mmCIF file of C-alpha atoms and ligand atoms in Angstrom:
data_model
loop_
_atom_site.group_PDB
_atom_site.id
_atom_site.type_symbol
_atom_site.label_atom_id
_atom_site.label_comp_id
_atom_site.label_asym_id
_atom_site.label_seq_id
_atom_site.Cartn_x
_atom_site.Cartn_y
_atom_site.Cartn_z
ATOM 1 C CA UNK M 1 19.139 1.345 28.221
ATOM 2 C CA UNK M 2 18.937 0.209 24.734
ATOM 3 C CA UNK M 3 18.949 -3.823 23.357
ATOM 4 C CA UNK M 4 21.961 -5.733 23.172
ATOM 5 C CA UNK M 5 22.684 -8.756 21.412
ATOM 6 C CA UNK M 6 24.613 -11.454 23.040
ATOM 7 C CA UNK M 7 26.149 -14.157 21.137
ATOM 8 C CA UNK M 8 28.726 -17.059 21.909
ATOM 9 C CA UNK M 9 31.589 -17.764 20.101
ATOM 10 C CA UNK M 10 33.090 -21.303 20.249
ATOM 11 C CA UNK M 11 36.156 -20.915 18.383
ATOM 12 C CA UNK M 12 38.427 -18.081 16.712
ATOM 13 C CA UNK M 13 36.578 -18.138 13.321
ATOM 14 C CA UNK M 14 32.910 -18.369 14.644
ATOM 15 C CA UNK M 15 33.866 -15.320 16.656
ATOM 16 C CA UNK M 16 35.459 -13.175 13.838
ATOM 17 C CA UNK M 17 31.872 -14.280 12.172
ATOM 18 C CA UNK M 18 29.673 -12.791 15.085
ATOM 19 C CA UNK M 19 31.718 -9.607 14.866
ATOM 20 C CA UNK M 20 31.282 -8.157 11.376
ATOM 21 C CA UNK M 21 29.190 -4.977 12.481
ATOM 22 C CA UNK M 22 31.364 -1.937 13.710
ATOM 23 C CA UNK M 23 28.726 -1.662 16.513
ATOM 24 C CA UNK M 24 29.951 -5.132 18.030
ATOM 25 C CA UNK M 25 32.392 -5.325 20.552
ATOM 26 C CA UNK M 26 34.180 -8.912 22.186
ATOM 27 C CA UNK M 27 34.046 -9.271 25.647
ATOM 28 C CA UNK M 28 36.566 -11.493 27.880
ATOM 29 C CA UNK M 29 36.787 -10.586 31.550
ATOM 30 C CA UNK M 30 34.415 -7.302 30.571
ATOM 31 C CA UNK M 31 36.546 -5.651 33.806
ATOM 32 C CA UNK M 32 36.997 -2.519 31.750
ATOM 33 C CA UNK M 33 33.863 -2.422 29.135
ATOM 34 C CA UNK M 34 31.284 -3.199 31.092
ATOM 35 C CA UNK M 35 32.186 -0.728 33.366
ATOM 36 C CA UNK M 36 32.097 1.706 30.427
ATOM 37 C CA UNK M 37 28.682 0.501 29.179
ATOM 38 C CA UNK M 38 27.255 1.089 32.488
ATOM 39 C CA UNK M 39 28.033 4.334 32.695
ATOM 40 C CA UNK M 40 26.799 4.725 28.578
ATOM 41 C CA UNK M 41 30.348 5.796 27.376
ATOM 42 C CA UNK M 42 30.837 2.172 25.203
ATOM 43 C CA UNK M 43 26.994 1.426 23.606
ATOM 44 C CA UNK M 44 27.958 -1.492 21.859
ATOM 45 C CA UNK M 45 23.998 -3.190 20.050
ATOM 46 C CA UNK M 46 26.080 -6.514 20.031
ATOM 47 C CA UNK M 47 28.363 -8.453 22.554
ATOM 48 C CA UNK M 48 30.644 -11.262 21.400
ATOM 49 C CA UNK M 49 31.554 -13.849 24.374
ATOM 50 C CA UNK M 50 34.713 -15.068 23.626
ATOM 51 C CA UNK M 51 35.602 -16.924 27.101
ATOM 52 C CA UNK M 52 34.630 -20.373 25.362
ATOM 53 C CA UNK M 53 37.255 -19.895 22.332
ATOM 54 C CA UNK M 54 40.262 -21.178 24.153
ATOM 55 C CA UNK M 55 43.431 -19.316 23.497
ATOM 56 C CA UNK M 56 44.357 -19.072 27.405
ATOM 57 C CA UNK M 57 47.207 -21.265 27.020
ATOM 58 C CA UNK M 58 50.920 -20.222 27.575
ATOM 59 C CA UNK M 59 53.596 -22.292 25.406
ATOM 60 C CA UNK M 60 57.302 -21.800 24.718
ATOM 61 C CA UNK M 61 57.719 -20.947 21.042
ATOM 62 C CA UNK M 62 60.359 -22.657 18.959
ATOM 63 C CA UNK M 63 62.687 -19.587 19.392
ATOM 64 C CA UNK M 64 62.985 -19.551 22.675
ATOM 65 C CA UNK M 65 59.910 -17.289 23.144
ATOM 66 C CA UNK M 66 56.643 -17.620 25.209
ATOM 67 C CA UNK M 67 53.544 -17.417 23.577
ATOM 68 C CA UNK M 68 50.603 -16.082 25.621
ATOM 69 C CA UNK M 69 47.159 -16.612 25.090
ATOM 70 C CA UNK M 70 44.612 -13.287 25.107
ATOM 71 C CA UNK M 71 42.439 -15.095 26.836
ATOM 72 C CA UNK M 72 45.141 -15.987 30.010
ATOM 73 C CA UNK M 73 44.020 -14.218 33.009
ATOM 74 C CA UNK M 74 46.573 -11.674 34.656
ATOM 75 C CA UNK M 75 47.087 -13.533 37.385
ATOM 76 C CA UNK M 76 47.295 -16.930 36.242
ATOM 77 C CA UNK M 77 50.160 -15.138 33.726
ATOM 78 C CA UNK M 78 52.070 -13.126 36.375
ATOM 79 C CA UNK M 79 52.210 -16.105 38.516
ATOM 80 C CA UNK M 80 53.433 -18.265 35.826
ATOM 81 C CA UNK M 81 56.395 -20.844 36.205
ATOM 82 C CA UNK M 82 58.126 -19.782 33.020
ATOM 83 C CA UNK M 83 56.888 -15.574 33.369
ATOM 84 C CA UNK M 84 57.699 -15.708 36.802
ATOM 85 C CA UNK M 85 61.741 -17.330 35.798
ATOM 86 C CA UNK M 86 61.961 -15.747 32.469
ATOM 87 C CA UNK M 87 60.074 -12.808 32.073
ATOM 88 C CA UNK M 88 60.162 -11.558 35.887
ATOM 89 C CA UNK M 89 59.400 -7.816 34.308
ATOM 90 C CA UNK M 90 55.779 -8.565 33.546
ATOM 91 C CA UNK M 91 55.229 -10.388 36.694
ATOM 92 C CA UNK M 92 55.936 -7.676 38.585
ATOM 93 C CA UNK M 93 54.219 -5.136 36.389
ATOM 94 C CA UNK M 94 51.036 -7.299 35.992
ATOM 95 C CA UNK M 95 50.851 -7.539 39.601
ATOM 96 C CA UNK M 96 51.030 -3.891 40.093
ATOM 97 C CA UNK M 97 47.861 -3.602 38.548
ATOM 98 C CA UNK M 98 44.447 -3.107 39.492
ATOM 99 C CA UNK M 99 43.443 -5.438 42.486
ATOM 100 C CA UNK M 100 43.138 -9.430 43.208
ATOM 101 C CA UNK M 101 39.999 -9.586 42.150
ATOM 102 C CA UNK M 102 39.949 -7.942 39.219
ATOM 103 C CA UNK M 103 43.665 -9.852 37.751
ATOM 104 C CA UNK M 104 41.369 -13.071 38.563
ATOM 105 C CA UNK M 105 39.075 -11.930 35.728
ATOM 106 C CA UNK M 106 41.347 -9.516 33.203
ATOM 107 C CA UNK M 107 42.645 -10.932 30.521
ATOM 108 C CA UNK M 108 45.933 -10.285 28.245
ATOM 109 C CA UNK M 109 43.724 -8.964 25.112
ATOM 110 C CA UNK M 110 41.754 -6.500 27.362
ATOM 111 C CA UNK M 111 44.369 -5.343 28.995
ATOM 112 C CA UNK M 112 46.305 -4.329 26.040
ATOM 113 C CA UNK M 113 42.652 -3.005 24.525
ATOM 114 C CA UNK M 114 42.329 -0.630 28.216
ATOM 115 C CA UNK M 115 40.678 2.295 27.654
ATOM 116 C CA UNK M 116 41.809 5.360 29.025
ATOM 117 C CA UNK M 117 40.631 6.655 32.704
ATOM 118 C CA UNK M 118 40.238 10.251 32.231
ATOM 119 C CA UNK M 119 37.338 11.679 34.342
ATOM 120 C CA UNK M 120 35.790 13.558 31.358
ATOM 121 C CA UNK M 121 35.590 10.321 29.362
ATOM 122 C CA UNK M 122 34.355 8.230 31.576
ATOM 123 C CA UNK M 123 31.117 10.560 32.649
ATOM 124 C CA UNK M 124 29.139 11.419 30.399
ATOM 125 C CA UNK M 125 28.045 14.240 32.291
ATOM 126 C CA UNK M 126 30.931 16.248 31.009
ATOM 127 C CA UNK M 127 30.255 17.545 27.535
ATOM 128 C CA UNK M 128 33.831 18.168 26.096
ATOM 129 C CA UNK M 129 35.685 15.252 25.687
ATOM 130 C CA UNK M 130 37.227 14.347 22.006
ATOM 131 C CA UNK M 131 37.660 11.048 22.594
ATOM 132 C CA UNK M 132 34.059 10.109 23.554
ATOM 133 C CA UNK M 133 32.557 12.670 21.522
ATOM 134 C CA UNK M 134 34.741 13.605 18.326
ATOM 135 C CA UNK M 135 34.851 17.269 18.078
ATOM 136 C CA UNK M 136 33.656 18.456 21.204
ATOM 137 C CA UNK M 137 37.138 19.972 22.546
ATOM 138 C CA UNK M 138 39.421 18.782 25.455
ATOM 139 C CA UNK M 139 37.940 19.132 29.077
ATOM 140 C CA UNK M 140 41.032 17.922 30.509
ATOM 141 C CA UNK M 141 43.021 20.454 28.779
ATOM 142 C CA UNK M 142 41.580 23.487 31.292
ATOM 143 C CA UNK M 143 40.544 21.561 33.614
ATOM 144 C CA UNK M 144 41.862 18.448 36.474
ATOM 145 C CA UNK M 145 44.765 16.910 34.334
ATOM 146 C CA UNK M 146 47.089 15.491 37.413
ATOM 147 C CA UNK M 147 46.624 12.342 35.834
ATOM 148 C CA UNK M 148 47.321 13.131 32.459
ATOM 149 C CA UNK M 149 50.188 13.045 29.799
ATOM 150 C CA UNK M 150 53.495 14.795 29.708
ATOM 151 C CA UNK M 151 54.865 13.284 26.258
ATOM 152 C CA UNK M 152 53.120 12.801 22.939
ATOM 153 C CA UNK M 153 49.765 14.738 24.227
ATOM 154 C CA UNK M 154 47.948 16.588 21.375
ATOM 155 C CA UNK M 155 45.524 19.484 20.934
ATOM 156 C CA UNK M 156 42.642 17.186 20.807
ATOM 157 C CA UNK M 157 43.511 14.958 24.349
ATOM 158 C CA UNK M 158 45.856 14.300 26.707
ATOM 159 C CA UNK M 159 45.154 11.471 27.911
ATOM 160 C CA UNK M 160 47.398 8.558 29.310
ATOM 161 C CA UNK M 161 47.048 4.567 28.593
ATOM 162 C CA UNK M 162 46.478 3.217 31.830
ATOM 163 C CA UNK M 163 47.964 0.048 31.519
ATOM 164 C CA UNK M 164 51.015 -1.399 33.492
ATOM 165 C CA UNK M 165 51.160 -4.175 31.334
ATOM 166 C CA UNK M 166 51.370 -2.572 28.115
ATOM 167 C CA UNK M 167 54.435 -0.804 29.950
ATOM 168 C CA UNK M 168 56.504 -3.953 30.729
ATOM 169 C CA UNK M 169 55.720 -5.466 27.340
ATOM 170 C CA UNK M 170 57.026 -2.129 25.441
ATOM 171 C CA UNK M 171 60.290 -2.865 27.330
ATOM 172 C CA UNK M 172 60.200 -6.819 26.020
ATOM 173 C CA UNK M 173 59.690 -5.806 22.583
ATOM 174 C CA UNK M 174 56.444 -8.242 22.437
ATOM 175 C CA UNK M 175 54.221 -8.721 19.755
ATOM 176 C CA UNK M 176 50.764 -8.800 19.434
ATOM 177 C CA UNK M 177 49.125 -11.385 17.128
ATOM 178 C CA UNK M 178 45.936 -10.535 15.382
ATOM 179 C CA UNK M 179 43.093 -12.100 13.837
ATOM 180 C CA UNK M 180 40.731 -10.740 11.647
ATOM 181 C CA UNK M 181 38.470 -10.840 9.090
ATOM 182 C CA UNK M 182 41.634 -10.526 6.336
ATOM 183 C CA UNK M 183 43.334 -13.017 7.853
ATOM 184 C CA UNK M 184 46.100 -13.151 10.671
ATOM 185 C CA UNK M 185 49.099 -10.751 11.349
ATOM 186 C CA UNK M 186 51.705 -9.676 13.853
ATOM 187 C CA UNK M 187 51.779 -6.163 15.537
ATOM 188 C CA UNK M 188 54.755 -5.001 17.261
ATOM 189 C CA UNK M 189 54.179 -3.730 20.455
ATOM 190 C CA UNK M 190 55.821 -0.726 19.375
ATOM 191 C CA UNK M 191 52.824 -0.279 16.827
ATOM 192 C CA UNK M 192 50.001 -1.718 18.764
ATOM 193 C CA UNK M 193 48.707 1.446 20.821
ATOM 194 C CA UNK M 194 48.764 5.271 19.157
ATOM 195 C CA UNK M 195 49.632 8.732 20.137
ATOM 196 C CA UNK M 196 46.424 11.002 20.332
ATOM 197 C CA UNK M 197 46.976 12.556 17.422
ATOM 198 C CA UNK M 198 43.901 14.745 15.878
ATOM 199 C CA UNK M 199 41.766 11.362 16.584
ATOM 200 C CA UNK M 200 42.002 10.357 20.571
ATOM 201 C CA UNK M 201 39.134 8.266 19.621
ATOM 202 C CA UNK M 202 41.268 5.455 18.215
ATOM 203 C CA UNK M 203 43.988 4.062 20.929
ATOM 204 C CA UNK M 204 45.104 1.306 19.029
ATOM 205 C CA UNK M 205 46.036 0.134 15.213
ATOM 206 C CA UNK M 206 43.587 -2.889 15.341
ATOM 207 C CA UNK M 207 41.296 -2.886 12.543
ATOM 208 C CA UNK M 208 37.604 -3.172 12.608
ATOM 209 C CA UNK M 209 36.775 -6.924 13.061
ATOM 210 C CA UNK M 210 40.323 -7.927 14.494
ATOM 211 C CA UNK M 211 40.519 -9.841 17.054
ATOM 212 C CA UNK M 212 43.779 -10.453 19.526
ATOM 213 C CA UNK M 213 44.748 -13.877 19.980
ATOM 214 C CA UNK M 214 48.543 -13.711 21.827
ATOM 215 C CA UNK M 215 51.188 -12.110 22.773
ATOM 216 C CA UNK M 216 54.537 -13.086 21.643
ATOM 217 C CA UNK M 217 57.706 -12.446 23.915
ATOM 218 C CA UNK M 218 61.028 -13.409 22.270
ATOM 219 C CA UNK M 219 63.910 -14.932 23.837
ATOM 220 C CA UNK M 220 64.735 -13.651 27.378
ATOM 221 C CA UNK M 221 67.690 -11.467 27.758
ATOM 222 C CA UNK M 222 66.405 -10.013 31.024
ATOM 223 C CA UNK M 223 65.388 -11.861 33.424
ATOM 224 C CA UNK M 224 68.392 -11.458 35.892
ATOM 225 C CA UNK M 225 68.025 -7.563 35.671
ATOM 226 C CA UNK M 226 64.488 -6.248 35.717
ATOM 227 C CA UNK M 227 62.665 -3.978 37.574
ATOM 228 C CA UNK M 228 58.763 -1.883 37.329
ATOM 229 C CA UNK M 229 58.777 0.550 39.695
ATOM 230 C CA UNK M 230 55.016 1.975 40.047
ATOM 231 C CA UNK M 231 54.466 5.479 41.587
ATOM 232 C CA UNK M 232 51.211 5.760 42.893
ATOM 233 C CA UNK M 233 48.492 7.691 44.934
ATOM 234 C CA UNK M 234 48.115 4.438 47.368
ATOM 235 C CA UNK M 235 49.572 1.541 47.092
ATOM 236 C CA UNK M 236 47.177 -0.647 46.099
ATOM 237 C CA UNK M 237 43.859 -0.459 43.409
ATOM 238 C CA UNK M 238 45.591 2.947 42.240
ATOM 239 C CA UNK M 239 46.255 4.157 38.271
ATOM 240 C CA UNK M 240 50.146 5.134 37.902
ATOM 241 C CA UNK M 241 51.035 8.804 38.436
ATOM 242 C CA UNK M 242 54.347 7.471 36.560
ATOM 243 C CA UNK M 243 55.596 3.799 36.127
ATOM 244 C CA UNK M 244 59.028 2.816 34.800
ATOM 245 C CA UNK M 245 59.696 -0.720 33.215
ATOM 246 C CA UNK M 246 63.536 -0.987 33.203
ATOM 247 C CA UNK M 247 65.485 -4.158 32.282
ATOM 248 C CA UNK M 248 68.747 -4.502 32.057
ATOM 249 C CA UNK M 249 71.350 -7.281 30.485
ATOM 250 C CA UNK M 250 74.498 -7.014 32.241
ATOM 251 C CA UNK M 251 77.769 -9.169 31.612
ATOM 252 C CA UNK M 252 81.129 -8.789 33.296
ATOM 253 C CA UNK M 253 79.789 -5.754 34.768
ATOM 254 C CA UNK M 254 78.828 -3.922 31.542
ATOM 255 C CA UNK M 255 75.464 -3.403 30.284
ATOM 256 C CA UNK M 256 75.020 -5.134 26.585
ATOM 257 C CA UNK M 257 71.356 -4.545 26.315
ATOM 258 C CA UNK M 258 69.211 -1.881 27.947
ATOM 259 C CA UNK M 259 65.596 -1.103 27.476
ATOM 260 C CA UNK M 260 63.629 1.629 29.248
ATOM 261 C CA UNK M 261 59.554 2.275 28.858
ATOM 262 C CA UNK M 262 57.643 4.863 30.756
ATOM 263 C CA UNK M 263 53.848 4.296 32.014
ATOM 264 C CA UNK M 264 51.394 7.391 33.128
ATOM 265 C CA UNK M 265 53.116 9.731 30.965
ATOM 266 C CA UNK M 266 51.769 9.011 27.684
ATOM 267 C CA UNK M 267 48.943 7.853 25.589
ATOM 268 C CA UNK M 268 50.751 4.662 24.955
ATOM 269 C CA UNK M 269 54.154 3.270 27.067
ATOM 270 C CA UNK M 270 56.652 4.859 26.353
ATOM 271 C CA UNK M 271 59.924 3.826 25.279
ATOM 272 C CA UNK M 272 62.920 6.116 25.554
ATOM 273 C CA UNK M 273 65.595 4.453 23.274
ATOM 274 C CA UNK M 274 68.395 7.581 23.440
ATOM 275 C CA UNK M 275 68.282 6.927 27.146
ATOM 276 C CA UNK M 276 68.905 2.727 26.450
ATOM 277 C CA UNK M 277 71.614 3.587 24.024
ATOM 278 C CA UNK M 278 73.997 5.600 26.189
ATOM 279 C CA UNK M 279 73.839 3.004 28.910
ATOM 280 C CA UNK M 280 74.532 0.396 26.358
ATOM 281 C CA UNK M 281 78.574 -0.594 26.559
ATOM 282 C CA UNK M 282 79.204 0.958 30.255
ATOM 283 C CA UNK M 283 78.894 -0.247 33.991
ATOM 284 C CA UNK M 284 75.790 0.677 35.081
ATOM 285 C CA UNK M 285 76.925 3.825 36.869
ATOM 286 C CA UNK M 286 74.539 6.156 39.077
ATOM 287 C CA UNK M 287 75.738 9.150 37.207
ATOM 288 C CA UNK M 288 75.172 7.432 33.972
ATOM 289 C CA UNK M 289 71.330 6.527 34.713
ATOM 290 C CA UNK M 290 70.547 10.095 36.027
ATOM 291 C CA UNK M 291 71.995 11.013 32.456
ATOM 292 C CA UNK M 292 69.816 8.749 31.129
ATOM 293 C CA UNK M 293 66.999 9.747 32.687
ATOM 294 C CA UNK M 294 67.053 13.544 31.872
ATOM 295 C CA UNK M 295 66.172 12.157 28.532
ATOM 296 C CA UNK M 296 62.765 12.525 29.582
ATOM 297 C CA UNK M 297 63.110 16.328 28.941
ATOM 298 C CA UNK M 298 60.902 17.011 26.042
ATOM 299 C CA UNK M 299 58.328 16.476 28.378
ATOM 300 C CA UNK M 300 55.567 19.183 28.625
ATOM 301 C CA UNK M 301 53.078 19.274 31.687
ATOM 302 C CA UNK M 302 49.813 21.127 32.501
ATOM 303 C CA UNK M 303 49.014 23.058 35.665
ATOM 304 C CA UNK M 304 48.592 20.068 37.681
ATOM 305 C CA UNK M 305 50.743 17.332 36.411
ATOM 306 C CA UNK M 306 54.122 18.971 35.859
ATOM 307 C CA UNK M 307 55.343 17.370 39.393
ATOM 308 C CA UNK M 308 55.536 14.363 36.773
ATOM 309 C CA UNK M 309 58.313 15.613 35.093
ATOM 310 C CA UNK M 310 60.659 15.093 37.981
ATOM 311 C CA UNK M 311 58.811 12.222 39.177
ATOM 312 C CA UNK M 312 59.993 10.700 35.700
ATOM 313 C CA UNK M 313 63.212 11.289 35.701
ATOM 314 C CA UNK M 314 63.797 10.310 39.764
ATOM 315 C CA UNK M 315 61.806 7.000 38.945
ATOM 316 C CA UNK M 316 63.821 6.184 35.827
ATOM 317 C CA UNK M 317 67.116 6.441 37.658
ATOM 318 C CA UNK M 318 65.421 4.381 40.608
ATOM 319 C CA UNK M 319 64.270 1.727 38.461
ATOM 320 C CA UNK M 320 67.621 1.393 36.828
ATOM 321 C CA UNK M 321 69.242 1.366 39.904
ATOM 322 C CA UNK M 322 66.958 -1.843 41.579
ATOM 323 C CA UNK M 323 67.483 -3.863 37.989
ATOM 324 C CA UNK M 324 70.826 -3.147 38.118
ATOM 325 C CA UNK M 325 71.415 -4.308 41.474
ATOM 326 C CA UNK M 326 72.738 -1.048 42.830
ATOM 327 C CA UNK M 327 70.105 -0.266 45.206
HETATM 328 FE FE1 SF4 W 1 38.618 13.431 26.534
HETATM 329 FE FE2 SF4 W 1 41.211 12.962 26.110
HETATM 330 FE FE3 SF4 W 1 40.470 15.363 26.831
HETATM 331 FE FE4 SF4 W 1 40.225 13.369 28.561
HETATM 332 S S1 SF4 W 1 42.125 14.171 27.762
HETATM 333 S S2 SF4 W 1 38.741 14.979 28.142
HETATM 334 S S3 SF4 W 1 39.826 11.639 27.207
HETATM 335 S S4 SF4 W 1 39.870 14.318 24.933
#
């Protein structure tokens, strides 16, 4: 166990001060980190406490919008008045997650800033893992990879973002708003998390020193016709095999907006926009979705995740089918 510095921020600037080393790291809820620092994968020599900064509020934006704090716990968002009315997608998706317990603590920053669950990353018993240890190969590549990716893997990992939140925010097209040490900007969510690329080591585009201080939802268009369907080992405390966010606006029977992101599959969600566009300006048809969902084919598995291929495609056309109201 080595010395770590602990420091408490009491407001947005103060904490952007106490972070100017690469070897610091924020903590909120700590659900995820301090796991990892237990078992020596994150070995941050300073913590920044950001619980006392505020930002946990959740406010309609002038648009039409709802801002969300980083700092609002899970479940005090998923059981929100307005997220619960509004944005009924990541209620449901938020509450899919994890357990009780640990949605009492999580918060909207660190779950978009999840690290990946692989069992080579997180024990450090394992000496091949890219991520954790740049250059060291792919463990998961040869070895257990029922959990892992089956779109936008790479040589170096194949890891999957293990987030259902991320998941239902892909499909709203949120944004995440940034703070940092050159000043403030928006991320879509689009742009927040990366493939794997030849450097698994970096999962999102935040820059050193940034800090997350919302999440920005615009207008609702879906909150009659959404639906995250979560396929899972048990069904409770369990990381996706495959999740689907679907959401669906529908007027005089016809589908005007349609928006389709995949969870477990990737190393971040994953949206799948040729499927949305050829439901776009048609009844939402069973024929149509199972179109739709054989979009996932450029999907490649490994020897023991290629059930997820089918499991995609079956729980893309089941999603679409509860949003839609033709289940
Ligand atoms: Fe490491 Fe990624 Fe390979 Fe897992 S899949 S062992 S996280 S490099």
């Amino acid at each position: 166990m080595h010395a770590i510095d602990y420091e408490r921020a009491t407001d947005t600037a103060h904490a952007l001060r106490l972070a100017q080393s690469a070897d610091t790291r924020f903590i909120g809820g700590g659900t995820n980190l301090l796991d990892l620092m237990k078992g020596g994968v994150e070995r941050p020599l300073r913590l920044v406490d950001i619980t006392r900064i505020g930002l946990a509020d959740i406010t309609e934006l002038p648009n039409g919008g709802l801002r969300i704090g980083a700092l609002a716990r899970n479940s005090d968002t998923a059981n929100h008045a307005l997220v619960r009315s509004r944005y009924p997608l990541l209620s449901q998706a938020l509450l899919a997650g994890a357990s009780p317990q640990l949605r009492n603590m999580a918060t909207m920053g660190g779950n978009l800033m999840q690290r990946p669950r692989c069992p080579y990353f997180v024990d450090t018993a394992f000496e091949m893992c890219n991520k954790r240890l740049p250059g060291s190969g792919c463990a998961a590549r040869e070895g257990y990879n029922r959990m892992h990716a089956i779109l936008g893997a790479s040589q170096a990992c194949i890891a999957v973002n293990p987030s259902d939140m991320s998941v239902a925010l892909a499909a709203l097209d949120a944004t995440v708003q940034v703070a940092g040490p050159r000043g403030n900007r928006s991320i879509p969510i689009g742009e927040f998390h990366r493939l794997p690329g030849s450097q698994p080591q970096a999962e999102t585009t935040l820059a050193a020193g940034e800090l997350i201080t919302a999440v920005d939802l615009p207008p609702p268009a879906f909150a009659r016709h959404a639906h995250y369907l979560k396929v899972r080992d048990r069904n409770s405390y369990a990381f996706a095999l495959v999740s689907v966010a679907a959401a669906l606006d529908i007027a005089d029977g016809v589908v005007r907006q349609a928006r389709i992101a995949l969870g477990g599959v990737a190393h971040k969600p994953w949206r799948m926009p040729a499927a949305e566009a050829l439901l776009v300006g048609h009844p939402l048809e069973e024929a149509r979705s199972r179109q739709a969902a054989l979009l996932v084919r450029g999907a490649q598995g490994f020897e023991d995740n290629r059930f997820k291929i089918d499991m995609a495609q079956r729980a893309t056309v089941s999603a679409l089918r509860r949003a839609g109201g033709i289940a």
